[in-house]
Amino acid sequence: MGMCPLCNGFAHLNAVCQECESTMENKGREAEYYDDYSPYMPIDEMKLEDGYLNNYENGECPHLFQCSQCGYYQVIMIKE
Ligand SMILES: [Zn+2]
Ligand SMILES: [Zn+2]
């Protein structure tokens, strides 16, 4: 188990949507999100997921943030 401040509730990150500048919501850890939706994932995102394995080794925790207004999402790496 890592010590990601977001996973452990120590910190709250306010991310701003690059598209419409609305507040983005923390959807949780990227890995957990993929567990639910991976059967429907596009191939390009599968490749991205492989890349995240390196980040896990670096002690970074990928969090998925999604805009509540336009649905734009991005993954932000949280240093554990
Ligand atoms: Zn985390
Ligand atoms: Zn947006």
Tab-separated table of N, CA and C and ligand atoms in Angstrom:
chain	number	residue	atom	x	y	z
A	1	MET	N	0.833	-1.211	0.000
A	1	MET	CA	0.000	0.000	0.000
A	1	MET	C	0.864	1.256	0.000
A	2	GLY	N	0.590	2.160	-0.897
A	2	GLY	CA	1.307	3.424	-0.919
A	2	GLY	C	0.693	4.402	0.065
A	3	MET	N	1.305	5.567	0.141
A	3	MET	CA	0.815	6.593	1.053
A	3	MET	C	0.308	7.811	0.289
A	4	CYS	N	-0.428	7.551	-0.767
A	4	CYS	CA	-0.987	8.647	-1.546
A	4	CYS	C	-1.900	9.499	-0.658
A	5	PRO	N	-1.663	10.809	-0.563
A	5	PRO	CA	-2.472	11.668	0.314
A	5	PRO	C	-3.947	11.724	-0.090
A	6	LEU	N	-4.219	11.550	-1.380
A	6	LEU	CA	-5.619	11.587	-1.811
A	6	LEU	C	-6.348	10.303	-1.440
A	7	CYS	N	-5.686	9.153	-1.660
A	7	CYS	CA	-6.292	7.865	-1.321
A	7	CYS	C	-6.559	7.766	0.170
A	8	ASN	N	-5.675	8.365	0.968
A	8	ASN	CA	-5.787	8.258	2.414
A	8	ASN	C	-6.571	9.404	3.036
A	9	GLY	N	-7.048	10.325	2.204
A	9	GLY	CA	-7.882	11.404	2.703
A	9	GLY	C	-7.120	12.511	3.409
A	10	PHE	N	-5.785	12.545	3.229
A	10	PHE	CA	-4.975	13.579	3.869
A	10	PHE	C	-5.077	14.908	3.130
A	11	ALA	N	-5.343	14.819	1.834
A	11	ALA	CA	-5.310	16.032	1.025
A	11	ALA	C	-6.437	16.011	0.005
A	12	HIS	N	-6.816	17.187	-0.439
A	12	HIS	CA	-7.834	17.309	-1.479
A	12	HIS	C	-7.256	18.158	-2.599
A	13	LEU	N	-7.325	17.634	-3.810
A	13	LEU	CA	-6.761	18.354	-4.945
A	13	LEU	C	-7.883	18.980	-5.766
A	14	ASN	N	-7.805	20.280	-5.969
A	14	ASN	CA	-8.768	20.956	-6.816
A	14	ASN	C	-8.202	21.100	-8.215
A	15	ALA	N	-8.684	20.271	-9.126
A	15	ALA	CA	-8.233	20.332	-10.505
A	15	ALA	C	-9.217	21.163	-11.318
A	16	VAL	N	-8.688	21.906	-12.289
A	16	VAL	CA	-9.518	22.755	-13.132
A	16	VAL	C	-9.524	22.201	-14.556
A	17	CYS	N	-10.694	22.080	-15.140
A	17	CYS	CA	-10.863	21.557	-16.488
A	17	CYS	C	-10.126	22.425	-17.501
A	18	GLN	N	-9.369	21.779	-18.367
A	18	GLN	CA	-8.633	22.518	-19.398
A	18	GLN	C	-9.559	23.030	-20.497
A	19	GLU	N	-10.737	22.446	-20.609
A	19	GLU	CA	-11.659	22.795	-21.684
A	19	GLU	C	-12.571	23.954	-21.304
A	20	CYS	N	-13.143	23.911	-20.093
A	20	CYS	CA	-14.152	24.914	-19.745
A	20	CYS	C	-13.867	25.583	-18.394
A	21	GLU	N	-12.751	25.214	-17.736
A	21	GLU	CA	-12.325	25.830	-16.485
A	21	GLU	C	-13.280	25.608	-15.326
A	22	SER	N	-14.114	24.576	-15.433
A	22	SER	CA	-14.948	24.184	-14.302
A	22	SER	C	-14.136	23.297	-13.360
A	23	THR	N	-14.671	23.070	-12.181
A	23	THR	CA	-13.994	22.198	-11.225
A	23	THR	C	-14.138	20.744	-11.646
A	24	MET	N	-13.017	20.020	-11.570
A	24	MET	CA	-13.042	18.604	-11.912
A	24	MET	C	-13.144	17.767	-10.645
A	25	GLU	N	-13.904	16.672	-10.744
A	25	GLU	CA	-14.113	15.809	-9.586
A	25	GLU	C	-13.110	14.662	-9.591
A	26	ASN	N	-12.641	14.308	-8.401
A	26	ASN	CA	-11.761	13.162	-8.245
A	26	ASN	C	-12.593	11.892	-8.365
A	27	LYS	N	-12.315	11.096	-9.389
A	27	LYS	CA	-13.079	9.862	-9.605
A	27	LYS	C	-12.401	8.662	-8.964
A	28	GLY	N	-11.313	8.903	-8.256
A	28	GLY	CA	-10.628	7.815	-7.584
A	28	GLY	C	-9.396	7.357	-8.329
A	29	ARG	N	-8.841	6.265	-7.875
A	29	ARG	CA	-7.626	5.764	-8.484
A	29	ARG	C	-7.899	5.251	-9.883
A	30	GLU	N	-6.972	5.573	-10.782
A	30	GLU	CA	-7.082	5.146	-12.163
A	30	GLU	C	-7.248	3.632	-12.264
A	31	ALA	N	-6.498	2.885	-11.499
A	31	ALA	CA	-6.522	1.423	-11.590
A	31	ALA	C	-7.908	0.876	-11.252
A	32	GLU	N	-8.536	1.463	-10.236
A	32	GLU	CA	-9.862	0.993	-9.842
A	32	GLU	C	-10.890	1.323	-10.915
A	33	TYR	N	-10.715	2.471	-11.519
A	33	TYR	CA	-11.620	2.881	-12.587
A	33	TYR	C	-11.529	1.892	-13.751
A	34	TYR	N	-10.313	1.520	-14.103
A	34	TYR	CA	-10.107	0.586	-15.211
A	34	TYR	C	-10.676	-0.785	-14.894
A	35	ASP	N	-10.616	-1.187	-13.648
A	35	ASP	CA	-11.158	-2.496	-13.287
A	35	ASP	C	-12.637	-2.605	-13.655
A	36	ASP	N	-13.360	-1.520	-13.482
A	36	ASP	CA	-14.781	-1.527	-13.799
A	36	ASP	C	-15.049	-1.426	-15.294
A	37	TYR	N	-14.202	-0.687	-15.986
A	37	TYR	CA	-14.529	-0.327	-17.366
A	37	TYR	C	-13.594	-0.914	-18.408
A	38	SER	N	-12.581	-1.667	-17.991
A	38	SER	CA	-11.571	-2.132	-18.929
A	38	SER	C	-12.106	-2.931	-20.124
A	39	PRO	N	-13.201	-3.701	-19.983
A	39	PRO	CA	-13.663	-4.440	-21.153
A	39	PRO	C	-14.071	-3.528	-22.308
A	40	TYR	N	-14.377	-2.266	-22.000
A	40	TYR	CA	-14.854	-1.348	-23.027
A	40	TYR	C	-13.806	-0.306	-23.404
A	41	MET	N	-12.592	-0.490	-22.900
A	41	MET	CA	-11.572	0.530	-23.097
A	41	MET	C	-10.988	0.510	-24.498
A	42	PRO	N	-10.814	1.686	-25.104
A	42	PRO	CA	-10.139	1.750	-26.401
A	42	PRO	C	-8.686	1.295	-26.277
A	43	ILE	N	-8.138	0.822	-27.388
A	43	ILE	CA	-6.768	0.291	-27.370
A	43	ILE	C	-5.760	1.361	-26.953
A	44	ASP	N	-5.977	2.588	-27.395
A	44	ASP	CA	-5.040	3.661	-27.051
A	44	ASP	C	-4.912	3.826	-25.549
A	45	GLU	N	-6.023	3.680	-24.838
A	45	GLU	CA	-5.974	3.848	-23.388
A	45	GLU	C	-5.329	2.641	-22.723
A	46	MET	N	-5.459	1.469	-23.344
A	46	MET	CA	-4.761	0.291	-22.818
A	46	MET	C	-3.256	0.534	-22.817
A	47	LYS	N	-2.767	1.147	-23.901
A	47	LYS	CA	-1.337	1.450	-23.987
A	47	LYS	C	-0.936	2.415	-22.872
A	48	LEU	N	-1.787	3.393	-22.616
A	48	LEU	CA	-1.518	4.339	-21.540
A	48	LEU	C	-1.414	3.612	-20.213
A	49	GLU	N	-2.303	2.648	-20.009
A	49	GLU	CA	-2.299	1.934	-18.736
A	49	GLU	C	-0.970	1.208	-18.540
A	50	ASP	N	-0.438	0.627	-19.605
A	50	ASP	CA	0.870	-0.028	-19.501
A	50	ASP	C	1.918	0.968	-19.015
A	51	GLY	N	1.818	2.209	-19.529
A	51	GLY	CA	2.777	3.225	-19.132
A	51	GLY	C	2.699	3.549	-17.657
A	52	TYR	N	1.507	3.409	-17.079
A	52	TYR	CA	1.335	3.747	-15.668
A	52	TYR	C	2.083	2.784	-14.750
A	53	LEU	N	2.355	1.592	-15.257
A	53	LEU	CA	3.070	0.630	-14.421
A	53	LEU	C	4.402	1.210	-13.973
A	54	ASN	N	5.068	1.944	-14.850
A	54	ASN	CA	6.330	2.585	-14.487
A	54	ASN	C	6.107	3.596	-13.369
A	55	ASN	N	4.979	4.301	-13.431
A	55	ASN	CA	4.698	5.304	-12.419
A	55	ASN	C	4.447	4.666	-11.061
A	56	TYR	N	3.843	3.482	-11.054
A	56	TYR	CA	3.632	2.793	-9.786
A	56	TYR	C	4.977	2.509	-9.122
A	57	GLU	N	5.947	2.105	-9.952
A	57	GLU	CA	7.273	1.806	-9.412
A	57	GLU	C	7.929	3.073	-8.860
A	58	ASN	N	7.579	4.212	-9.419
A	58	ASN	CA	8.120	5.475	-8.946
A	58	ASN	C	7.368	6.007	-7.723
A	59	GLY	N	6.385	5.277	-7.254
A	59	GLY	CA	5.635	5.692	-6.085
A	59	GLY	C	4.617	6.778	-6.375
A	60	GLU	N	4.111	6.806	-7.623
A	60	GLU	CA	3.089	7.790	-7.956
A	60	GLU	C	1.747	7.093	-8.135
A	61	CYS	N	0.696	7.784	-7.721
A	61	CYS	CA	-0.639	7.204	-7.738
A	61	CYS	C	-1.490	7.948	-8.781
A	62	PRO	N	-1.931	7.268	-9.829
A	62	PRO	CA	-2.722	7.932	-10.855
A	62	PRO	C	-4.170	8.121	-10.432
A	63	HIS	N	-4.629	9.363	-10.398
A	63	HIS	CA	-6.029	9.655	-10.085
A	63	HIS	C	-6.734	10.200	-11.306
A	64	LEU	N	-7.937	9.735	-11.481
A	64	LEU	CA	-8.743	10.192	-12.606
A	64	LEU	C	-9.626	11.342	-12.151
A	65	PHE	N	-9.516	12.475	-12.852
A	65	PHE	CA	-10.369	13.629	-12.583
A	65	PHE	C	-11.262	13.873	-13.786
A	66	GLN	N	-12.562	14.084	-13.519
A	66	GLN	CA	-13.490	14.333	-14.615
A	66	GLN	C	-14.250	15.623	-14.362
A	67	CYS	N	-14.401	16.394	-15.426
A	67	CYS	CA	-15.124	17.657	-15.344
A	67	CYS	C	-16.615	17.399	-15.186
A	68	SER	N	-17.223	18.083	-14.218
A	68	SER	CA	-18.649	17.889	-13.969
A	68	SER	C	-19.500	18.602	-15.013
A	69	GLN	N	-18.893	19.520	-15.764
A	69	GLN	CA	-19.643	20.290	-16.752
A	69	GLN	C	-19.608	19.671	-18.147
A	70	CYS	N	-18.390	19.390	-18.648
A	70	CYS	CA	-18.269	18.945	-20.041
A	70	CYS	C	-17.816	17.499	-20.179
A	71	GLY	N	-17.457	16.855	-19.062
A	71	GLY	CA	-17.103	15.444	-19.125
A	71	GLY	C	-15.656	15.175	-19.498
A	72	TYR	N	-14.889	16.233	-19.742
A	72	TYR	CA	-13.471	16.071	-20.040
A	72	TYR	C	-12.771	15.412	-18.858
A	73	TYR	N	-11.879	14.475	-19.135
A	73	TYR	CA	-11.169	13.857	-18.014
A	73	TYR	C	-9.676	13.784	-18.256
A	74	GLN	N	-8.935	13.764	-17.177
A	74	GLN	CA	-7.510	13.614	-17.275
A	74	GLN	C	-6.987	12.883	-16.037
A	75	VAL	N	-5.837	12.276	-16.196
A	75	VAL	CA	-5.224	11.549	-15.092
A	75	VAL	C	-4.109	12.408	-14.517
A	76	ILE	N	-4.137	12.586	-13.220
A	76	ILE	CA	-3.113	13.369	-12.542
A	76	ILE	C	-2.320	12.429	-11.635
A	77	MET	N	-1.004	12.468	-11.788
A	77	MET	CA	-0.160	11.607	-10.976
A	77	MET	C	0.089	12.243	-9.610
A	78	ILE	N	-0.276	11.523	-8.550
A	78	ILE	CA	-0.070	12.014	-7.187
A	78	ILE	C	1.149	11.327	-6.591
A	79	LYS	N	2.075	12.130	-6.125
A	79	LYS	CA	3.295	11.568	-5.527
A	79	LYS	C	2.973	10.986	-4.161
A	80	GLU	N	3.315	9.718	-3.966
A	80	GLU	CA	2.994	9.071	-2.702
A	80	GLU	C	4.061	9.339	-1.649
B	1	ZN	ZN	-4.075	7.811	-4.713
B	2	ZN	ZN	-15.014	21.003	-18.577
